[in-house]
C-alpha cells in the first residue's frame, strides 16, 4: 500500500505521520516508535491528536475533528493503525476486534533461535503492570498469538537473532513483549523485558513492528488490507532475503 501523503503537525514536527489509506469511514496511518497512540498525562505528542489536526486542515473543518481510536500500539512500537472517521465505523470496528475478526500482523526480531519454526502461544497476562512490567498471571486476561520463524542470523558478539511473523489474536498491553520474553526469546532492543545489554541499548527500542491490518470493511463489506514497509534499520537489515520475500508478495509492504 503506497503512502498517500505525509502530514506534519506544527505542534509535533518531530513525528511526521504517513497516511496509508483513507476513505469516508476509515483512516489508516503509520505510527512512529516513540509516538503515543493517545494523549496521556505526560503532555507528549500522540498520533490521535496529530490526525485530528490533519482532518481539520485537509477538510477545512470548523473547530475540532472527531476521530475514533479503536486500538492502540505501545509507545515504543511503530506500525499501522486504523482510526474510525464516523461513530458507526468505530462501533463496527470495535465489534470486529472483540470477535477477533481483525487480522493483525506483526514482525519481530528476538534474541536466540526460536524453535519450533511455528507455534501457538497461549497465556494469561496480568491485568495491571507490576513494577512497570506485565507478568503471566493465571487470574489475568487470556492472550494468544501464532508465530512463524522467517529467518535466523548469527551476529558476532551478540548471538543469534530470529525474525518472526506474528498473527496477534488478542491485543493486550505489552503482550508480544511478555510472551516472547518468558520463553527466553526477548525482543531485541527491549530494555524492559529483554536482556538490557549493550546490543539492546544500541537499538532505538523493541524490534517490533505492526506491519499489517486486514478485515471486512465496516461499511462497504469488502475485505481491506493495509500494509507498511518494515523499517530499513538494524536489526531488520540482518534479514535481507526474508524481507525481500515479504515485499514480493502481492499487495504487501509496497
Rosetta silent file (secondary structure, phi, psi, omega in degrees, C-alpha in Angstrom):
SEQUENCE: XXXXXXXXXXXXXXXXXXXXXXXXXXXXXXXXXXXXXXXXXXXXXXXXXXXXXXXXXXXXXXXXXXXXXXXXXXXXXXXXXXXXXXXXXXXXXXXXXXXXXXXXXXXXXXXXXXXXXXXXXXXXXXXXXXXXXXXXXXXXXXXXXXXXXXXXXXXXXXXXXXXXXXXXXXXXXXXXXXXXXXXXXXXXXXXXXXXXXXXXXXXXXXXXXXXXXXXXXXXXXXXXXXXXXXXXXXXXXXXXXXXXXXXXXXXXXX
SCORE:     score description
SCORE:     0.000 S_00000001
   1 L     0.000  115.006 -178.758    0.000    0.000    0.000 S_00000001
   2 L   -69.941  155.825  176.455    1.748    3.226   -1.085 S_00000001
   3 L   -76.058  125.455 -179.192    1.884    6.229    1.217 S_00000001
   4 L   -71.207  -49.631  178.549   -0.765    8.745    0.128 S_00000001
   5 E  -163.988  168.130  176.776    0.861   11.694    1.833 S_00000001
   6 E  -121.780  124.059 -176.653    2.779   12.563    4.972 S_00000001
   7 E  -103.416  132.954  177.048    1.274   15.030    7.399 S_00000001
   8 L  -119.439  115.546  178.510    3.370   17.077    9.814 S_00000001
   9 L   -79.352  142.266 -177.304    1.548   18.862   12.616 S_00000001
  10 L   -63.689  -26.357 -177.320    3.034   22.178   13.692 S_00000001
  11 L   -89.468   -4.314  178.117    2.920   21.068   17.357 S_00000001
  12 L  -146.697   59.834 -175.697    4.783   17.806   16.710 S_00000001
  13 L   -65.298  -18.035  179.378    7.183   18.322   13.777 S_00000001
  14 L   -75.831   -7.625 -177.911    9.416   15.509   15.044 S_00000001
  15 L  -128.321   69.423  172.743    6.665   12.990   14.214 S_00000001
  16 L   -64.040  136.590 -173.989    5.510   13.315   10.591 S_00000001
  17 E  -111.213  112.520  175.022    2.694   10.797   10.073 S_00000001
  18 E   -70.226  133.540  175.216    2.395    8.917    6.747 S_00000001
  19 E   -94.224  123.390 -174.550   -1.205    8.381    5.626 S_00000001
  20 E   -97.335  -32.479 -179.845   -1.584    4.883    4.159 S_00000001
  21 E  -163.824  144.462  177.620   -5.280    4.797    3.228 S_00000001
  22 E  -152.425  136.660  168.669   -8.322    6.987    3.699 S_00000001
  23 L  -138.755 -163.432 -176.559  -11.977    6.905    2.732 S_00000001
  24 L   -70.753  -12.843 -172.573  -15.171    8.385    4.178 S_00000001
  25 L  -118.827  -30.619 -172.387  -15.166    5.908    7.051 S_00000001
  26 E  -127.890  153.263  173.997  -11.587    4.843    7.830 S_00000001
  27 E  -138.101  117.686  176.380   -8.146    6.378    8.174 S_00000001
  28 E  -103.901  133.470  179.697   -5.001    4.221    8.227 S_00000001
  29 E  -140.532  162.992 -178.060   -1.745    5.825    9.331 S_00000001
  30 E  -104.623  110.892  179.361    1.781    4.769   10.232 S_00000001
  31 E   -82.343  132.968  176.924    2.702    5.425   13.865 S_00000001
  32 L   -81.797  147.761  172.575    6.355    6.092   14.572 S_00000001
  33 L   -57.575  138.553 -179.735    8.114    4.406   17.511 S_00000001
  34 L    95.616  -19.162  179.675    8.067    6.747   20.487 S_00000001
  35 L   -87.785  131.540  177.887    4.813    8.431   19.478 S_00000001
  36 E   -67.107  149.972  173.464    1.888    7.882   21.838 S_00000001
  37 L   -76.606  -35.524 -175.609   -1.282    6.344   20.419 S_00000001
  38 L  -143.845  149.243  179.958   -3.436    8.585   22.612 S_00000001
  39 L   -58.040  138.616  173.984   -2.861   11.642   24.779 S_00000001
  40 L  -132.538 -167.176 -175.391   -1.877   10.974   28.385 S_00000001
  41 L   -72.114  -11.886 -174.578   -0.749   12.992   31.401 S_00000001
  42 L   -74.423  -21.336 -177.020    2.822   13.348   30.061 S_00000001
  43 L    79.676    5.528  179.137    1.970   16.019   27.506 S_00000001
  44 L   -76.070  159.792 -178.429    3.926   14.148   24.805 S_00000001
  45 L   -64.256  147.738  177.648    2.757   14.089   21.201 S_00000001
  46 E  -137.171  150.476 -174.747    0.205   11.458   20.198 S_00000001
  47 H   -69.623  -31.456 -179.206   -0.953   10.226   16.808 S_00000001
  48 H   -60.786  -48.104 -179.572   -4.666   10.671   17.547 S_00000001
  49 H   -69.997  -33.461  176.305   -4.357   14.444   18.024 S_00000001
  50 H   -62.638  -43.327 -179.226   -1.978   14.749   15.068 S_00000001
  51 H   -71.488  -31.406  173.529   -4.532   13.036   12.820 S_00000001
  52 H   -63.088  -40.793  176.936   -7.362   15.200   14.155 S_00000001
  53 H   -64.687  -37.491  176.626   -5.296   18.228   13.166 S_00000001
  54 H   -59.956  -45.354 -179.596   -4.744   16.644    9.758 S_00000001
  55 H   -65.520  -41.749  178.518   -8.516   16.279    9.219 S_00000001
  56 H   -60.515  -44.972 -176.561   -9.186   19.860   10.324 S_00000001
  57 H   -71.655  -45.064 -175.392   -6.532   21.197    7.969 S_00000001
  58 H   -68.655  -40.548 -174.171   -7.287   18.998    4.966 S_00000001
  59 H  -105.564   10.072  176.194  -11.072   19.348    5.047 S_00000001
  60 L    52.275   47.237 -179.124  -11.241   22.902    6.480 S_00000001
  61 L   -77.926  134.929  174.560  -13.343   21.732    9.400 S_00000001
  62 L   -74.114  137.089  179.521  -14.532   24.388   11.841 S_00000001
  63 L    72.224 -140.991 -176.460  -13.422   23.649   15.369 S_00000001
  64 L  -100.168  153.679  175.918  -12.193   20.155   16.178 S_00000001
  65 L   -95.899  149.359  175.156  -12.466   16.970   14.133 S_00000001
  66 L   -96.182  137.001  177.147  -13.836   13.720   15.525 S_00000001
  67 L  -149.794  128.328 -175.340  -11.740   10.570   15.138 S_00000001
  68 E   -92.738  127.036  174.898  -12.328    7.271   16.867 S_00000001
  69 E   -91.415  118.436 -176.060   -9.466    5.332   18.467 S_00000001
  70 L  -112.461  -12.921  175.446  -10.332    1.619   18.335 S_00000001
  71 L  -156.107  170.678 -175.778   -6.981    0.014   19.162 S_00000001
  72 L  -133.709  162.089  166.713   -3.530    1.003   20.402 S_00000001
  73 L  -123.291  142.263  175.208    0.157    0.325   19.935 S_00000001
  74 L   -54.727  147.417 -176.477    2.650    0.528   22.794 S_00000001
  75 L   -51.925  -44.572 -177.316    4.527    3.829   22.743 S_00000001
  76 L   -78.578   -0.252 -175.941    7.914    2.332   21.664 S_00000001
  77 L  -103.691  135.103  176.808    6.282    0.271   18.876 S_00000001
  78 E  -105.034  167.060  174.909    5.676    1.576   15.364 S_00000001
  79 E   143.496 -169.052 -174.619    3.378    0.391   12.633 S_00000001
  80 E   -76.083  134.013  171.056   -0.045    0.506   11.031 S_00000001
  81 E  -130.551  147.490  174.965   -3.039    1.836   12.955 S_00000001
  82 E  -114.965  140.183  178.940   -6.633    2.261   11.801 S_00000001
  83 E  -125.286  151.166  179.800   -8.938    5.011   13.036 S_00000001
  84 E   -97.267  131.348  179.213  -12.683    5.470   12.562 S_00000001
  85 L   -91.331  -10.223  177.222  -13.930    8.670   10.963 S_00000001
  86 L  -134.034  158.218  179.182  -17.547    8.034   11.981 S_00000001
  87 H   -66.637  -33.283  177.549  -19.222    6.665   15.098 S_00000001
  88 H   -62.890  -46.342  179.427  -20.799    3.874   13.014 S_00000001
  89 H   -63.923  -38.805  179.936  -17.378    2.763   11.760 S_00000001
  90 H   -62.221  -45.254 -179.734  -15.945    2.980   15.296 S_00000001
  91 H   -63.155  -43.660 -177.651  -18.680    0.755   16.711 S_00000001
  92 H   -72.003  -36.010  175.514  -18.321   -1.831   13.968 S_00000001
  93 H   -65.094  -42.734  178.694  -14.512   -1.868   14.145 S_00000001
  94 H   -60.865  -37.344  178.420  -14.656   -2.335   17.906 S_00000001
  95 H   -67.534  -39.726  176.075  -17.031   -5.237   17.376 S_00000001
  96 H   -58.994  -42.767 -178.713  -14.639   -6.808   14.841 S_00000001
  97 H   -67.065  -42.147  178.266  -11.843   -6.577   17.387 S_00000001
  98 H   -60.840  -36.487 -179.587  -13.975   -8.096   20.154 S_00000001
  99 L   -86.389    3.875 -179.544  -14.818  -11.012   17.874 S_00000001
 100 L    57.754   40.576  179.341  -11.125  -11.324   16.900 S_00000001
 101 L  -106.460    8.177  170.929  -12.011  -10.766   13.249 S_00000001
 102 L  -100.252  118.747 -178.432   -9.387   -8.095   12.642 S_00000001
 103 E   -83.826  117.516 -177.142   -6.207   -9.747   11.374 S_00000001
 104 E  -115.240  114.232 -178.490   -3.198   -8.073   12.980 S_00000001
 105 E  -107.123  129.258  176.784    0.226   -8.991   11.598 S_00000001
 106 E  -120.619  157.452  167.557    3.426   -8.021   13.374 S_00000001
 107 E  -122.989  144.293 -176.392    7.074   -8.668   12.650 S_00000001
 108 E  -143.970  148.472  170.314    9.609   -9.003   15.433 S_00000001
 109 E  -113.061  122.254 -177.669   13.297   -9.693   15.884 S_00000001
 110 E  -118.020  159.597  177.904   14.020  -11.723   19.010 S_00000001
 111 E   -80.274  134.006  177.248   17.192  -12.899   20.695 S_00000001
 112 L    98.721  174.790  178.111   18.064  -16.561   20.148 S_00000001
 113 L  -101.863  114.146 -173.757   16.951  -19.245   17.697 S_00000001
 114 L   -79.627  130.203  176.547   13.232  -19.847   18.034 S_00000001
 115 L  -137.374  141.674   -4.590   12.030  -23.436   17.963 S_00000001
 116 L   -69.910  179.570 -176.164    9.804  -24.858   16.651 S_00000001
 117 L   -68.046  -23.086  176.838    9.553  -22.774   13.484 S_00000001
 118 E  -148.010  149.140 -178.820    5.861  -22.124   14.115 S_00000001
 119 E  -169.921  167.634  172.714    3.581  -22.447   17.121 S_00000001
 120 E  -105.961  128.807  174.578    0.614  -21.069   19.057 S_00000001
 121 E  -108.063  123.631  176.840    1.356  -19.242   22.301 S_00000001
 122 E  -126.855  125.713 -177.536   -1.488  -19.043   24.809 S_00000001
 123 E  -144.346  179.324  170.802   -1.046  -17.399   28.198 S_00000001
 124 E  -123.900  125.443 -173.957   -2.801  -15.262   30.800 S_00000001
 125 E  -106.005  140.876 -179.965   -1.403  -11.787   31.304 S_00000001
 126 L   -56.869  145.880 -178.011   -1.751   -9.701   34.460 S_00000001
 127 L   -72.112  -28.250  179.769   -4.470   -7.053   34.287 S_00000001
 128 L  -130.964  150.744  177.471   -2.143   -4.370   35.631 S_00000001
 129 L   -68.693  148.925  176.910    1.637   -3.942   35.428 S_00000001
 130 E  -116.225  110.627 -174.823    3.677   -4.926   38.465 S_00000001
 131 L    64.099   33.326  179.044    6.651   -2.654   38.951 S_00000001
 132 L    84.821    0.334 -177.860    6.154   -1.337   35.428 S_00000001
 133 E  -126.630  137.242  170.794    6.076   -4.830   33.899 S_00000001
 134 L   -81.786  148.382 -177.342    3.217   -7.098   32.916 S_00000001
 135 L  -135.281  164.753  173.856    3.635  -10.707   34.003 S_00000001
 136 E   -71.695  136.986 -175.630    1.947  -14.046   33.447 S_00000001
 137 L  -149.650  116.658 -179.705   -0.922  -14.490   35.876 S_00000001
 138 L   -55.447  -25.654  179.672   -3.407  -17.415   35.903 S_00000001
 139 L   -93.003    5.760 -176.640   -6.052  -14.953   37.084 S_00000001
 140 L   -85.891 -158.831 -177.596   -5.209  -12.474   34.348 S_00000001
 141 E   -94.214  134.351  179.035   -6.523  -11.897   30.851 S_00000001
 142 E   -64.866  142.396  177.134   -6.076  -14.604   28.206 S_00000001
 143 E  -141.782  143.881 -178.326   -3.733  -13.708   25.357 S_00000001
 144 E  -149.639  154.255  176.460   -2.739  -15.675   22.283 S_00000001
 145 E  -157.956  158.188  169.452   -0.741  -15.425   19.079 S_00000001
 146 E  -113.042  143.382  175.641    0.671  -17.558   16.304 S_00000001
 147 E  -129.930  157.994  172.914    4.189  -17.059   15.018 S_00000001
 148 E  -134.651  123.958  177.259    6.242  -18.240   12.053 S_00000001
 149 E   -76.523  125.958 -176.049   10.041  -18.015   12.088 S_00000001
 150 E  -104.464  -19.529 -177.384   11.185  -16.430    8.817 S_00000001
 151 E  -172.427  161.391  178.559   14.939  -16.231    9.289 S_00000001
 152 E  -137.262  140.572 -179.797   17.907  -16.612   11.609 S_00000001
 153 E  -139.882  130.387  176.631   21.080  -14.545   11.820 S_00000001
 154 E   -96.650  118.035 -177.635   24.170  -15.061   13.969 S_00000001
 155 E  -106.770  118.449 -178.320   25.642  -11.717   14.944 S_00000001
 156 L   -54.475  133.101  178.718   29.239  -11.772   16.242 S_00000001
 157 L    80.672   -7.500 -177.959   29.473  -10.654   19.852 S_00000001
 158 L  -119.379  -44.988 -177.450   25.698  -10.690   20.234 S_00000001
 159 E   112.295 -162.441 -175.535   24.486  -14.181   19.404 S_00000001
 160 E   -79.444  146.292  174.845   21.517  -15.448   17.445 S_00000001
 161 E  -130.251  137.889  178.082   18.644  -13.333   16.194 S_00000001
 162 E  -120.741  138.045  174.893   15.374  -14.669   14.767 S_00000001
 163 E   -97.122  125.077 -178.485   12.872  -12.843   12.560 S_00000001
 164 E  -116.927  143.532  165.314    9.259  -13.748   13.371 S_00000001
 165 E  -106.175  129.304 -171.403    5.968  -13.069   11.652 S_00000001
 166 E  -122.914  130.754  169.967    3.213  -12.915   14.247 S_00000001
 167 E  -101.859  111.507 -174.075   -0.548  -13.148   13.925 S_00000001
 168 E   -91.805  120.716 -178.667   -1.900  -11.474   17.038 S_00000001
 169 L   -89.309  -32.951  177.651   -5.263  -12.802   18.214 S_00000001
 170 L  -122.354  165.555 -175.437   -5.638  -10.573   21.275 S_00000001
 171 L  -126.451   53.694  179.781   -4.304   -7.102   21.902 S_00000001
 172 L   -74.066  151.770  177.358   -3.142   -6.966   25.498 S_00000001
 173 L   -59.175  129.344  176.578   -0.681   -4.306   26.607 S_00000001
 174 L    64.154   16.523 -170.358    2.920   -5.486   26.099 S_00000001
 175 H   -56.099  -54.136 -176.801    1.586   -8.888   25.032 S_00000001
 176 H   -63.804  -39.337 -178.804    4.170   -9.864   22.414 S_00000001
 177 H   -61.967  -41.499 -179.503    6.996   -8.474   24.516 S_00000001
 178 H   -74.031  -47.455 -175.368    5.969  -10.556   27.543 S_00000001
 179 H   -62.766  -34.798  177.396    5.074  -13.761   25.702 S_00000001
 180 H   -75.827  -38.671 -177.226    8.403  -13.841   23.874 S_00000001
 181 H   -65.563  -42.589 -177.284   10.449  -12.875   26.933 S_00000001
 182 L   -67.543  -16.306  177.166    9.029  -15.573   29.226 S_00000001
 183 L   -97.862   13.690  176.976   10.058  -18.160   26.630 S_00000001
 184 L    69.057   25.709  172.661   13.652  -16.848   26.717 S_00000001
 185 L  -126.827   64.840 -176.761   13.362  -15.140   23.313 S_00000001
 186 L   -67.114  155.261  177.423   13.072  -11.486   24.317 S_00000001
 187 E   -64.749  137.333  172.046   12.720   -8.824   21.674 S_00000001
 188 L   -60.622  136.023  177.950   15.954   -7.270   20.503 S_00000001
 189 L    82.528    0.796 -178.379   16.174   -3.737   21.861 S_00000001
 190 L   -87.986  103.007 -175.848   13.598   -4.293   24.591 S_00000001
 191 L   -81.537  -10.768  178.599   15.120   -2.702   27.677 S_00000001
 192 L   -91.763  -44.682 -176.676   12.121   -3.530   29.866 S_00000001
 193 L  -113.402   -1.801 -175.032   11.633   -7.229   29.112 S_00000001
 194 L   -96.314 -161.383 -179.619   14.847   -8.017   27.230 S_00000001
 195 L   -74.639  -22.372  176.745   18.465   -8.693   28.083 S_00000001
 196 L    56.596   39.983 -179.263   19.058   -4.953   28.501 S_00000001
 197 L  -102.753 -168.865 -176.320   22.660   -5.337   27.381 S_00000001
 198 H   -60.673  -38.395  179.944   24.915   -3.234   25.166 S_00000001
 199 H   -65.496  -45.709  177.791   23.252   -4.523   21.990 S_00000001
 200 H   -57.943  -40.409 -178.911   19.769   -3.699   23.249 S_00000001
 201 H   -72.908  -16.382  177.389   20.927   -0.195   24.135 S_00000001
 202 H   -78.841  -13.918 -179.790   22.368    0.249   20.636 S_00000001
 203 L   -99.188  158.790 -175.892   18.850   -0.028   19.194 S_00000001
 204 L   -74.437  -21.019 -178.656   16.156    2.643   19.372 S_00000001
 205 L   171.681 -170.033 -178.935   13.646    0.346   21.065 S_00000001
 206 L   -58.515  135.857  179.782   11.970   -3.053   20.851 S_00000001
 207 L   -81.316   72.701 -178.391   12.306   -4.619   17.397 S_00000001
 208 E  -136.995  131.217 -174.413    8.554   -4.971   16.976 S_00000001
 209 E  -139.734  127.708  176.617    6.554   -3.569   14.060 S_00000001
 210 E   -83.176   94.917 -168.523    2.826   -3.673   13.324 S_00000001
 211 E   -87.400  -21.722 -178.145    3.149   -4.352    9.619 S_00000001
 212 E  -159.765  151.159  173.602   -0.415   -5.036    8.504 S_00000001
 213 E  -130.099  139.983  177.787   -4.128   -4.960    9.233 S_00000001
 214 E  -145.101  138.000 -179.988   -6.846   -6.828    7.342 S_00000001
 215 E  -170.601  174.025  175.146  -10.597   -7.096    7.929 S_00000001
 216 E   -81.551  124.012 -178.192  -14.007   -6.708    6.320 S_00000001
 217 L   -53.919  131.484 -172.845  -14.679   -3.017    5.738 S_00000001
 218 L   -67.581  -15.474  179.794  -17.325   -1.960    8.282 S_00000001
 219 L  -116.977  -47.057 -176.611  -19.476   -0.164    5.692 S_00000001
 220 L   -79.810  -15.128  179.477  -18.592   -1.465    2.231 S_00000001
 221 L    59.260   33.886  174.539  -18.435   -5.084    3.431 S_00000001
 222 L  -118.105  148.385  178.470  -15.336   -5.751    1.298 S_00000001
 223 E   -68.180  134.831  177.225  -12.058   -7.120    2.554 S_00000001
 224 E  -127.744  136.143  176.963   -9.432   -4.435    3.054 S_00000001
 225 E  -127.995  131.378  176.989   -5.712   -4.954    3.708 S_00000001
 226 E  -130.307  127.355 -176.193   -3.259   -2.211    4.543 S_00000001
 227 E  -127.021  157.656  178.071    0.450   -2.874    4.921 S_00000001
 228 L  -132.256  151.331  179.331    3.519   -0.784    5.634 S_00000001
 229 L   -68.884  135.590  175.569    7.199   -1.343    4.844 S_00000001
 230 L   -65.625  141.748 -176.955    9.268   -2.835    7.627 S_00000001
 231 L   -54.072  143.507  178.869   11.954   -0.378    8.832 S_00000001
 232 L   -99.175   52.737  178.602   15.232   -0.427    6.925 S_00000001
 233 L  -134.219  165.749  175.817   17.366   -0.165   10.047 S_00000001
 234 L   -66.233  141.782    7.806   19.120   -2.642   12.344 S_00000001
 235 L   -93.465    3.245 -178.378   18.190   -5.263   13.374 S_00000001
 236 H   -60.909  -34.670 -175.820   15.722   -5.667   10.469 S_00000001
 237 H   -70.359   -6.362  175.659   18.508   -5.290    7.925 S_00000001
 238 H   -77.922   -3.020 -176.584   20.112   -8.521    9.149 S_00000001
 239 L  -127.050   56.652 -174.252   17.379  -10.427    7.259 S_00000001
 240 H   -62.165  -39.414 -177.786   17.508   -9.109    3.674 S_00000001
 241 H   -65.946  -45.152 -179.467   16.348  -12.330    1.997 S_00000001
 242 H   -64.584  -41.656 -179.223   13.331  -12.789    4.249 S_00000001
 243 H   -69.455  -34.917  176.963   12.279   -9.146    3.917 S_00000001
 244 H   -63.900  -38.867  177.639   12.681   -9.250    0.143 S_00000001
 245 H   -63.684  -40.693  178.179   10.357  -12.253    0.026 S_00000001
 246 H   -62.750  -42.103 -176.769    7.762  -10.359    2.069 S_00000001
 247 H   -70.139  -21.833  179.325    7.914   -7.350   -0.226 S_00000001
 248 H   -79.329  -13.394 -178.177    7.377   -9.568   -3.277 S_00000001
 249 L   -71.544  135.485 -177.499    4.006  -10.773   -2.014 S_00000001
 250 L   -56.171  131.097  175.493    1.111   -9.112   -3.908 S_00000001
 251 L    77.118    4.697 -173.235   -0.380   -6.178   -2.075 S_00000001
 252 L  -116.134  136.613  170.221    2.107   -6.365    0.784 S_00000001
 253 L    54.284   34.287 -178.544    4.648   -3.908    2.133 S_00000001
 254 L   -69.552    0.000    0.000    4.541   -1.793   -1.024 S_00000001
